[in-house]
PDB file of C-alpha atoms in Angstrom:
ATOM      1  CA  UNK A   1      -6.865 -51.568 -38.090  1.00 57.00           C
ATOM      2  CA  UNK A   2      -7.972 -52.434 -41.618  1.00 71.00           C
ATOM      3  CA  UNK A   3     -11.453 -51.121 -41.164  1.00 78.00           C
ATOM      4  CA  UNK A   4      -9.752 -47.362 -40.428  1.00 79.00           C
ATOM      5  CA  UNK A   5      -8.047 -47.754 -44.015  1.00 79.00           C
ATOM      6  CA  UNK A   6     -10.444 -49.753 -45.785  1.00 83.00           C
ATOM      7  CA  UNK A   7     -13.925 -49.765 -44.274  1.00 85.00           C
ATOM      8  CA  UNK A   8     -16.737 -51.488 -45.512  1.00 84.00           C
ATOM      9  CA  UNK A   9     -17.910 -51.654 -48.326  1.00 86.00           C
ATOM     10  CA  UNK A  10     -14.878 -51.296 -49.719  1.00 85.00           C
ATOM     11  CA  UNK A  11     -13.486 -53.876 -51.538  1.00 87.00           C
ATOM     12  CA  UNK A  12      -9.797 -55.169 -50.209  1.00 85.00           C
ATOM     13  CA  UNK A  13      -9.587 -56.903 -53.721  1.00 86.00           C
ATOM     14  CA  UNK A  14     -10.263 -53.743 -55.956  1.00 88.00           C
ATOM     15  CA  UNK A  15      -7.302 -53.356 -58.236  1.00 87.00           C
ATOM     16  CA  UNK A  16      -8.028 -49.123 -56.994  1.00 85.00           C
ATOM     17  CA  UNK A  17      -6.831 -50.532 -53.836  1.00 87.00           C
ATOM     18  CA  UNK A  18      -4.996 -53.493 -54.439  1.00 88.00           C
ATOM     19  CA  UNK A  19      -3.352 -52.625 -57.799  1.00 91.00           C
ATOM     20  CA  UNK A  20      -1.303 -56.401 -58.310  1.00 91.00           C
ATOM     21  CA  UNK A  21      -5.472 -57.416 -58.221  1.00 92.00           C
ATOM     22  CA  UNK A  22      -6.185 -55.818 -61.622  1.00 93.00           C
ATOM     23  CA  UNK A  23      -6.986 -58.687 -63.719  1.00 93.00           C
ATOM     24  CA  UNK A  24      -3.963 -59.699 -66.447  1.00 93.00           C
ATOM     25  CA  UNK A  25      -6.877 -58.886 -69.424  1.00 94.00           C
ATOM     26  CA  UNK A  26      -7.719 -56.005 -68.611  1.00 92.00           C
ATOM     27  CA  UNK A  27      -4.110 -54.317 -67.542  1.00 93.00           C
ATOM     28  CA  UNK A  28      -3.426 -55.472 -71.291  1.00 92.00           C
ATOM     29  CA  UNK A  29      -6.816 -53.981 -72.528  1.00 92.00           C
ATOM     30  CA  UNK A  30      -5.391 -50.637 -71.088  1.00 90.00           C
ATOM     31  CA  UNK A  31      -1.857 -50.626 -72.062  1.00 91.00           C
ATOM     32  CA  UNK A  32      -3.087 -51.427 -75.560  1.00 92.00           C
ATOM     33  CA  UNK A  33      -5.587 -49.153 -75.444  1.00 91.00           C
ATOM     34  CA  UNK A  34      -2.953 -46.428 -74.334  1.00 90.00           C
ATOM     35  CA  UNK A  35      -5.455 -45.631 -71.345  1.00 86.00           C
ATOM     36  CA  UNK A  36      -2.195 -46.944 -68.826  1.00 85.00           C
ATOM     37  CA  UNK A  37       1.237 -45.856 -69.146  1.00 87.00           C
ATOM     38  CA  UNK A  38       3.848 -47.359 -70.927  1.00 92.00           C
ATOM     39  CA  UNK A  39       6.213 -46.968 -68.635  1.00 94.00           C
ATOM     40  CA  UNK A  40       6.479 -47.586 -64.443  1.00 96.00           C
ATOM     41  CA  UNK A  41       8.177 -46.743 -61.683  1.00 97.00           C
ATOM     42  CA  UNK A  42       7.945 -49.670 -59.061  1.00 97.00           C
ATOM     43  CA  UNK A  43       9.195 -48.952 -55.959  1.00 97.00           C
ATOM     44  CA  UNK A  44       9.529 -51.153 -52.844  1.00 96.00           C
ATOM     45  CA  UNK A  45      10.532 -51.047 -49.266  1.00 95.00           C
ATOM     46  CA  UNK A  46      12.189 -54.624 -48.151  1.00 95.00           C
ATOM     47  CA  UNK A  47      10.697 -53.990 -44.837  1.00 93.00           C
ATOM     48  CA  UNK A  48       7.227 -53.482 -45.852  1.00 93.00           C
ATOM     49  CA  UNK A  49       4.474 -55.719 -45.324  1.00 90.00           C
ATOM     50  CA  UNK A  50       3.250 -54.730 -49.503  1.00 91.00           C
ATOM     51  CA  UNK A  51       6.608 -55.288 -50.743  1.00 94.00           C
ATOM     52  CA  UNK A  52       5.770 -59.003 -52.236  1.00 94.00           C
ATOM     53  CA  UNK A  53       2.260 -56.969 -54.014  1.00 93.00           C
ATOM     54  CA  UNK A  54       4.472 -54.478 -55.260  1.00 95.00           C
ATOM     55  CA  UNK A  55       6.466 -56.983 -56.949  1.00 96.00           C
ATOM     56  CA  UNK A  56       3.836 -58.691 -58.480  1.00 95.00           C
ATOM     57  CA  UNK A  57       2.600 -55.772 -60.088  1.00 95.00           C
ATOM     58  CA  UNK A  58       5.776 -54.894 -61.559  1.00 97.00           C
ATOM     59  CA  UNK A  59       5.540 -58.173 -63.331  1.00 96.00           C
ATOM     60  CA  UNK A  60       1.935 -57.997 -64.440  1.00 95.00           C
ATOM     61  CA  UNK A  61       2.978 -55.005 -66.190  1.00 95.00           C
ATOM     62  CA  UNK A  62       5.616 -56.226 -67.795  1.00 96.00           C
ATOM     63  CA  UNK A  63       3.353 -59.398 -68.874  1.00 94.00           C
ATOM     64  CA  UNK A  64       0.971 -56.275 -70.515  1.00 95.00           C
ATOM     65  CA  UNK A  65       4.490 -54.789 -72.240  1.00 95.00           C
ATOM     66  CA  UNK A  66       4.518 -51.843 -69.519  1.00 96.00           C
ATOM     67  CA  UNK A  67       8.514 -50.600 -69.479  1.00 96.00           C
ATOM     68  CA  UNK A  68       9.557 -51.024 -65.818  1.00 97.00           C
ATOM     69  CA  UNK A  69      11.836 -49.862 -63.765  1.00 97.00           C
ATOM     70  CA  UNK A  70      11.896 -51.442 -59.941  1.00 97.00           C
ATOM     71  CA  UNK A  71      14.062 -50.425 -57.359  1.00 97.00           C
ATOM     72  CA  UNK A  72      13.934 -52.132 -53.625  1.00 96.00           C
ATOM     73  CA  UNK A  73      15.072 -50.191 -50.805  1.00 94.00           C
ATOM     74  CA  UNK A  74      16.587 -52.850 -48.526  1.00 93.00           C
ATOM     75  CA  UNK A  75      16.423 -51.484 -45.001  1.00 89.00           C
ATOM     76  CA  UNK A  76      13.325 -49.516 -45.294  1.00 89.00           C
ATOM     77  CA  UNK A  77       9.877 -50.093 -44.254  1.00 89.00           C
ATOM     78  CA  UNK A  78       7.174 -49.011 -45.836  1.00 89.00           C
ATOM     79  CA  UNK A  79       6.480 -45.364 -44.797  1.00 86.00           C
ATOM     80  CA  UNK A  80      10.197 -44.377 -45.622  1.00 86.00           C
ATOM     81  CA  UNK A  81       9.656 -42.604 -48.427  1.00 83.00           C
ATOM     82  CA  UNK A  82       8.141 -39.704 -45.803  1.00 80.00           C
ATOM     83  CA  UNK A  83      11.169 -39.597 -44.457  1.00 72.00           C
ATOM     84  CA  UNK A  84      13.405 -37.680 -46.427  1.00 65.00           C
ATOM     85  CA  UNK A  85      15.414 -35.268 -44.133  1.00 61.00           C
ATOM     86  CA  UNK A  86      13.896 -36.086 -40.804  1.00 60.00           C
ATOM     87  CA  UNK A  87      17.291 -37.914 -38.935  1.00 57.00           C
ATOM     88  CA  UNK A  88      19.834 -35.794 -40.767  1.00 57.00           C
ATOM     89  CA  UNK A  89      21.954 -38.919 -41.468  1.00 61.00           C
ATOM     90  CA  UNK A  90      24.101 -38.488 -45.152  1.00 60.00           C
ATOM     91  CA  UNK A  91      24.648 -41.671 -45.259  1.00 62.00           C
ATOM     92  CA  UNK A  92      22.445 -44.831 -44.401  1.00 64.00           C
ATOM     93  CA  UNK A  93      19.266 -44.486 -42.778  1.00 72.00           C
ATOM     94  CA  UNK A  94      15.206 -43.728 -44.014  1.00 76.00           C
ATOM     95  CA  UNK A  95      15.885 -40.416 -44.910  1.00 81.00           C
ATOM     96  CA  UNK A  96      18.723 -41.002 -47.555  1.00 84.00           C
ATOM     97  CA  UNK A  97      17.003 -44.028 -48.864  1.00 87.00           C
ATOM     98  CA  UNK A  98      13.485 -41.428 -49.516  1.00 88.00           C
ATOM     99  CA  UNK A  99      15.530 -38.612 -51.183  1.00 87.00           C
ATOM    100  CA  UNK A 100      16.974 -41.398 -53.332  1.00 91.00           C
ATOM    101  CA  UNK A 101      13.352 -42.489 -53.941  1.00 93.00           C
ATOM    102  CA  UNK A 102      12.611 -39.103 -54.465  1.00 91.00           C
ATOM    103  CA  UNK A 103      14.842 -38.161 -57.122  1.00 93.00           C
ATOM    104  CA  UNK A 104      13.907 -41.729 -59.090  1.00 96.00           C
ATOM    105  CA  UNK A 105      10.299 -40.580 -59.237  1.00 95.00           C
ATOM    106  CA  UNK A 106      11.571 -37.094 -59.998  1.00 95.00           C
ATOM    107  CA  UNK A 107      13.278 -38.498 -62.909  1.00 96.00           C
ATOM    108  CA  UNK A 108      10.836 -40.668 -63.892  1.00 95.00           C
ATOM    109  CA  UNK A 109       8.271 -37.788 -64.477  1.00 94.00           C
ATOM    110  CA  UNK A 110      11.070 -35.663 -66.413  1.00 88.00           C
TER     111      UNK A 110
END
């Protein structure tokens, strides 16, 4: 399944695909240089098989003096954030959880 994603030659390691790869060094090299943001949005579904990468890039750019915010959505797996509207639930469920992840990213682009 992989190989419809990622096929080969493509690196599974590049930090373009694998963003917690990016080498601490050069993440600092960027922030300092002002070529990466200074500030993140990080978020995470509990259910998701990427949570634990997501995480560690939240804290590699921290170590590189990137502002983060994180926010895990416990609950959701990790195509939830498509789901925004889709079981008409108001409270509970995928959907909420997206328009709440949503409106963070909305924010954080304000």
């Amino acid at each position: 399944m992989e190989d419809a994603y990622l096929p080969p030659p493509i690196s599974r390691t590049s930090p373009f695909v694998a963003p917690a790869m990016i080498s601490d060094k050069i993440l600092k090299f960027l922030v300092d240089d002002k070529a990466f943001p200074q500030r993140a949005l990080v978020i995470t579904a509990a259910l998701d098989c990427l949570n634990i990468e997501g995480g560690k890039f939240a804290e590699k750019l921290k170590r590189a003096g990137v502002k983060v915010e994180e926010k895990e959505f416990q609950g959701a797996t990790h195509h939830f954030d498509h789901a925004a509207g889709w079981d008409g639930k108001k409270e509970g469920g995928e959907s909420v959880m997206a328009m709440e992840a949503l409106n963070m990213i909305a924010d954080h682009l304000n």
